[in-house]
Coordinates of C-alpha atoms and ligand atoms in Angstrom, one line a residue:
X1 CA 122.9 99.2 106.2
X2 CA 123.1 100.6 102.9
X3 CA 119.5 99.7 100.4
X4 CA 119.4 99.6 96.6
X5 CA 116.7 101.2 95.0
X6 CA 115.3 100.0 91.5
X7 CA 113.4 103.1 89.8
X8 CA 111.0 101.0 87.1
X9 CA 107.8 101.1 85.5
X10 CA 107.2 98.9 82.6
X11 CA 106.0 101.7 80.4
X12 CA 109.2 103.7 78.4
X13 CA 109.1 107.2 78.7
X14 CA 107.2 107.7 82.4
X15 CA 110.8 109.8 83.9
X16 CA 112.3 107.0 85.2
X17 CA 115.9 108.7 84.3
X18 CA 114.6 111.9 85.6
X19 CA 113.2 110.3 88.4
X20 CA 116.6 108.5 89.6
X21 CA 118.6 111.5 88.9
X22 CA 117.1 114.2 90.9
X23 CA 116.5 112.1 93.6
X24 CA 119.9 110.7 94.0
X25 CA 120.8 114.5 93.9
X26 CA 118.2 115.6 96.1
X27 CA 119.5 112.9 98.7
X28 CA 123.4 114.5 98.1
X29 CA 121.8 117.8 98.6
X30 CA 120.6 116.5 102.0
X31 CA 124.3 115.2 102.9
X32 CA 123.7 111.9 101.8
X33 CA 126.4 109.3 100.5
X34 CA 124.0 108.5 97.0
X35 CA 125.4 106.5 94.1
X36 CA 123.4 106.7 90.7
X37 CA 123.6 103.4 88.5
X38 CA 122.5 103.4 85.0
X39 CA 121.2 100.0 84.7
X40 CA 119.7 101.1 81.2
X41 CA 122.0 99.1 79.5
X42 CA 120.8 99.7 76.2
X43 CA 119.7 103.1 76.0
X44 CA 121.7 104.7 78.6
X45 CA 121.1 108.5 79.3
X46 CA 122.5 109.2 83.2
X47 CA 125.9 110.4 81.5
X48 CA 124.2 112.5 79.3
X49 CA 121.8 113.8 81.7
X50 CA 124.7 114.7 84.2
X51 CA 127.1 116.0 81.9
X52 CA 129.4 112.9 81.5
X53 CA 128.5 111.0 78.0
X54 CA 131.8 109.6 77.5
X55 CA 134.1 107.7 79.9
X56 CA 136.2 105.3 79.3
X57 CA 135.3 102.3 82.0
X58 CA 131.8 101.9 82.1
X59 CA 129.1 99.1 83.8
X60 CA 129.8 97.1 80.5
X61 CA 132.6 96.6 81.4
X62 CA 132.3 95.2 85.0
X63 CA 129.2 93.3 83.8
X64 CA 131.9 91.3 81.9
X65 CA 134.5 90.8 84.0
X66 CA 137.0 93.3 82.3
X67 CA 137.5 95.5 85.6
X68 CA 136.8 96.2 89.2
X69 CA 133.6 97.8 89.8
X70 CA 135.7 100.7 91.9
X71 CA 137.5 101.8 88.8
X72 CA 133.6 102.7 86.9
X73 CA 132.4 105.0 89.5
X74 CA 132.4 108.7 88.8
X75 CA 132.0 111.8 91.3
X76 CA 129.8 115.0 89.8
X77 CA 131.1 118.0 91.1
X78 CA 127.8 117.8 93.2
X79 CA 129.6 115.3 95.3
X80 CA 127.2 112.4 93.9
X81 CA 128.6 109.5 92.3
X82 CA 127.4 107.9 89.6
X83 CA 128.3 104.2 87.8
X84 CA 127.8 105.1 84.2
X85 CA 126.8 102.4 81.1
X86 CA 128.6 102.6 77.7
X87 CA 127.0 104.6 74.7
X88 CA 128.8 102.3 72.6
X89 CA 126.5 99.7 70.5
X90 CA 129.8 97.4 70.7
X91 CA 129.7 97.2 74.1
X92 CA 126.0 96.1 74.3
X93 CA 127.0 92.6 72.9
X94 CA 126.5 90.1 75.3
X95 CA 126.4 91.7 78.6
X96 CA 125.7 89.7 81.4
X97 CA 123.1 90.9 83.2
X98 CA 122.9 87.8 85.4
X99 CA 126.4 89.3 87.1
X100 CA 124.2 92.6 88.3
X101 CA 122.7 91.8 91.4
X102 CA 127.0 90.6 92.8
X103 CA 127.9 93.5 91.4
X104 CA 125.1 96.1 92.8
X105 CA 125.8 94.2 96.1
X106 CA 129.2 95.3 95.9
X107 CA 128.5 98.8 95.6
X108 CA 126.9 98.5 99.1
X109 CA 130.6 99.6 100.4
X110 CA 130.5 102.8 98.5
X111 CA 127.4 104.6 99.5
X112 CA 125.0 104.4 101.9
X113 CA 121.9 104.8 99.2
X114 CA 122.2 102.9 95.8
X115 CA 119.4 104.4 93.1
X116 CA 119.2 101.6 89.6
X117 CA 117.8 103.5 87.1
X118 CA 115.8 100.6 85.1
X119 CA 115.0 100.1 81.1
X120 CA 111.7 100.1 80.0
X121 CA 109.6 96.8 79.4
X122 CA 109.9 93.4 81.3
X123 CA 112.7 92.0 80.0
X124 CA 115.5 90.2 81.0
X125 CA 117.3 93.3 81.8
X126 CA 114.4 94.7 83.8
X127 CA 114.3 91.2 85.7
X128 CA 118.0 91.7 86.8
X129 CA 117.7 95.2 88.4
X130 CA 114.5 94.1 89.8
X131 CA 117.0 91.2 91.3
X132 CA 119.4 93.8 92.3
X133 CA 117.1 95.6 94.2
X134 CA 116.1 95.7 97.7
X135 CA 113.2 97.6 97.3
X136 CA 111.5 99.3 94.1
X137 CA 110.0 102.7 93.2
X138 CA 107.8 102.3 90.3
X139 CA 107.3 105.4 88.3
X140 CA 104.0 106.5 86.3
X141 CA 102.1 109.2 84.4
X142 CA 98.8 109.3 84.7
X143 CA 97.3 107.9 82.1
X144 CA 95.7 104.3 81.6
X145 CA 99.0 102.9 79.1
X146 CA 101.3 103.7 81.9
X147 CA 99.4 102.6 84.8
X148 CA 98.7 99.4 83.2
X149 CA 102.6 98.5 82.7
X150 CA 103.1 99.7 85.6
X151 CA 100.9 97.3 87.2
X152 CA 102.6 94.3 85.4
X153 CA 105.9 95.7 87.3
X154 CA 104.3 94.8 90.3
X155 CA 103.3 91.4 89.1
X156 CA 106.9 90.4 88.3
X157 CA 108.2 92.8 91.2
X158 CA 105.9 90.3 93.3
X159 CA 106.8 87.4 91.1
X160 CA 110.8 87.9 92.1
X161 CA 109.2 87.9 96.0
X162 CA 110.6 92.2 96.0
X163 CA 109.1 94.9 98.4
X164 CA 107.8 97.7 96.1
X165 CA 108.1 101.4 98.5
X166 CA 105.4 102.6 96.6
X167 CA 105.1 105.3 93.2
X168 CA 105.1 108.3 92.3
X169 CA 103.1 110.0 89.5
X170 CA 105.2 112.1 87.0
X171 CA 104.5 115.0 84.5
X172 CA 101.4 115.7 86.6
X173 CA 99.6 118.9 85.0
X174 CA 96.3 118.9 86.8
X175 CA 94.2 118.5 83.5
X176 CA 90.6 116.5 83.6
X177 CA 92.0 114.6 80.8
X178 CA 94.5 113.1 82.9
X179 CA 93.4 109.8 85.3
X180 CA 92.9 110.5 88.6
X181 CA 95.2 110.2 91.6
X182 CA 92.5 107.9 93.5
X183 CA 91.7 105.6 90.2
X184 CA 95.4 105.3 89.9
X185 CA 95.8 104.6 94.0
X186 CA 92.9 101.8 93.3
X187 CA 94.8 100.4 90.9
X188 CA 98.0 99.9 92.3
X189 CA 97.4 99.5 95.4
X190 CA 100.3 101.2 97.0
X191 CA 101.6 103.7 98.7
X192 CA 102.1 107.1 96.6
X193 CA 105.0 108.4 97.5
X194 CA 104.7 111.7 95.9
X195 CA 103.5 113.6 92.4
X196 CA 105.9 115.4 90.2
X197 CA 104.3 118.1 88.5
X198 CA 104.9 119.5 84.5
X199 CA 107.7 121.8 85.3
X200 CA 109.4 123.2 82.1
X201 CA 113.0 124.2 83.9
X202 CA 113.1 120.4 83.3
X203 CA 114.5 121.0 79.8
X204 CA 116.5 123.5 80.8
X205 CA 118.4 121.6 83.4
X206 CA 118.8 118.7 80.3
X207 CA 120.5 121.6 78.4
X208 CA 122.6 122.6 81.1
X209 CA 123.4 119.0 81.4
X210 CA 122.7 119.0 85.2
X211 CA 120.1 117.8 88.3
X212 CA 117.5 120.5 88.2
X213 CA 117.9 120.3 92.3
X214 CA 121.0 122.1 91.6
X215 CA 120.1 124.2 88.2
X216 CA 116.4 125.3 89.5
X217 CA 116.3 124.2 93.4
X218 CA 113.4 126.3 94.0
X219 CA 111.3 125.2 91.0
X220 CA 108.3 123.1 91.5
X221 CA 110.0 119.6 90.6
X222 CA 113.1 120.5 92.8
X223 CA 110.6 120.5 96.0
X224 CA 108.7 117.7 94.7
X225 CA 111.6 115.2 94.3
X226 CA 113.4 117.2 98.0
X227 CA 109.5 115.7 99.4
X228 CA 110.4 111.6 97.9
X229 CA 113.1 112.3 98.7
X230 CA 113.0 113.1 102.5
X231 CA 110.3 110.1 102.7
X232 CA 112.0 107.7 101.1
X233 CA 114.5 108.4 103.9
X234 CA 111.9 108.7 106.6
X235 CA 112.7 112.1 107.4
X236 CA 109.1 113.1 107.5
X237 CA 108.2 112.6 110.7
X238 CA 110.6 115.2 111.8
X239 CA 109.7 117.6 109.6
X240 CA 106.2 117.3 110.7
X241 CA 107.1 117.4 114.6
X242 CA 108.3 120.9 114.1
X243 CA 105.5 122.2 112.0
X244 CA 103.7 121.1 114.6
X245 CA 105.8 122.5 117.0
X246 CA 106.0 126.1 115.6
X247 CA 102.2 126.1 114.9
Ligands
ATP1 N1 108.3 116.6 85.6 C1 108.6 116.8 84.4 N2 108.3 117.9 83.7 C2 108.7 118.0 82.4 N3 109.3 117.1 81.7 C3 109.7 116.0 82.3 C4 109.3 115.7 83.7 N4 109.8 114.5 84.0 C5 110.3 114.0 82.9 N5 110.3 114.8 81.9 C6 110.8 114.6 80.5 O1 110.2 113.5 80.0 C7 111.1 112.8 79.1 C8 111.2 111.3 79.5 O2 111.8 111.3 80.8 P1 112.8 110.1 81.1 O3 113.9 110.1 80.1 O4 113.2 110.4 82.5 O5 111.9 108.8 81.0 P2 112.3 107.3 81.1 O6 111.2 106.6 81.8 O7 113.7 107.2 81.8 O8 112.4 106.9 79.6 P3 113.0 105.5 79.0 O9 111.9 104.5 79.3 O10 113.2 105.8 77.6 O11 114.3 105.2 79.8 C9 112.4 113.6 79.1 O12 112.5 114.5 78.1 C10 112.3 114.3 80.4 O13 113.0 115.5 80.4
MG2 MG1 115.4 106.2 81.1

């Protein structure tokens, strides 16, 4: 059965973008059928990110009714496909974000893993991919701001009766300035699906307008998102049977 993911975290700016794009590519990397949404209606980035800014039919458009949802989905030459949202101010005007969860729901027929990259805040917006969702990844740094929006995502996660998988901590660069993993674990209460650290070929890939799973697959974010990635799947017990096995 194919699951939506809603990638969220109250706070703007935590890799949320970054977050739903290299996992959705680590996924394809694995053989996966992945379809990235941007559900960041109003500052969208996914096309950007990926090398696709401008295309013609966009989430806008089957938010309103104008066309099939088929006809806004777009293959990378990765092999992952991706539903993109307008860049175009015109086209934010009245979209109706009540139509998303139908709509996400019908992507269930095109790929076997769904990955909603979410706007900031608690909005309206944020409510409906929530909605959408069957399960949510909350994304944080670690620092107090982002932990405590983050924490409100749960509240309304909860709120909307929505399984949250767990988080993962982003832009982790191992400073005593930063909070701790445990106070942030205390916190949340939830399961820590895996830490991302500082990696600066994160940049480059931006430049090369690509996942950096495919620009810098050996670099220490690649095999940090490859990690969510496999136990978001629950391909980790495997992986452990044959370390254990050739130990
Ligand atoms: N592990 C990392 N190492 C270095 N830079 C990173 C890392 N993760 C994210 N970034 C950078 O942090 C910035 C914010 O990331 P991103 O756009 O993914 O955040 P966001 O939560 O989607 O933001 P918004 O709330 O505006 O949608 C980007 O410039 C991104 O390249
Ligand atoms: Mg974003």
């Amino acid at each position: 059965m194919a699951k939506i993911y809603g990638i969220t975290s109250g706070k703007g700016g935590t890799g949320k973008t970054t977050s739903a794009i290299n996992l959705a590519a680590a996924m394809n990397s694995f053989g996966e059928n992945v379809l990235v949404v941007d559900a960041n209606l109003s500052t969208p980035n996914i096309g950007l990110h990926l090398g696709s800014p401008l295309v013609p039919i966009t989430l806008n458009h089957v938010l309103n009714g104008k066309t099939e949802v088929l006809e806004a989905i777009y293959e990378h030459n990765s092999g992952l496909k991706i539903l993109p949202s307008s860049l175009s101010i015109k086209d934010l005007r009245k979209i109706k974000y009540e139509n998303l969860p139908y709509i996400t729901h019908q992507l269930k027929s095109f790929a076997d893993h769904i990955i909603l990259d979410s706007p900031a805040g608690l909005g309206i917006d944020v409510e409906s991919v929530i909605n959408s969702s069957d399960e949510i990844i909350l994304v944080t740094q670690p620092e107090m701001p982002a932990v405590t929006d983050a924490l409100k995502t749960v509240k309304l996660a909860e709120q909307l009766n929505k399984n949250i998988k767990g988080f993962i901590v982003t832009r982790y660069k191992r400073r005593k300035s930063e909070m701790s993993l445990d106070n942030i674990k205390d916190m949340l209460e939830l399961p820590l699906l895996g830490i991302v650290p500082e990696d600066k070929n994160m940049q480059k890939a931006l430049t090369l307008k690509n996942s950096i799973i495919y620009t810098h697959p050996k670099s220490k974010a690649s095999k940090a998102y490859k990690n969510i990635a496999r136990r978001i799947l629950g391909r980790e017990e495997k992986q452990s049977f044959f370390s254990r096995f050739f130990k």
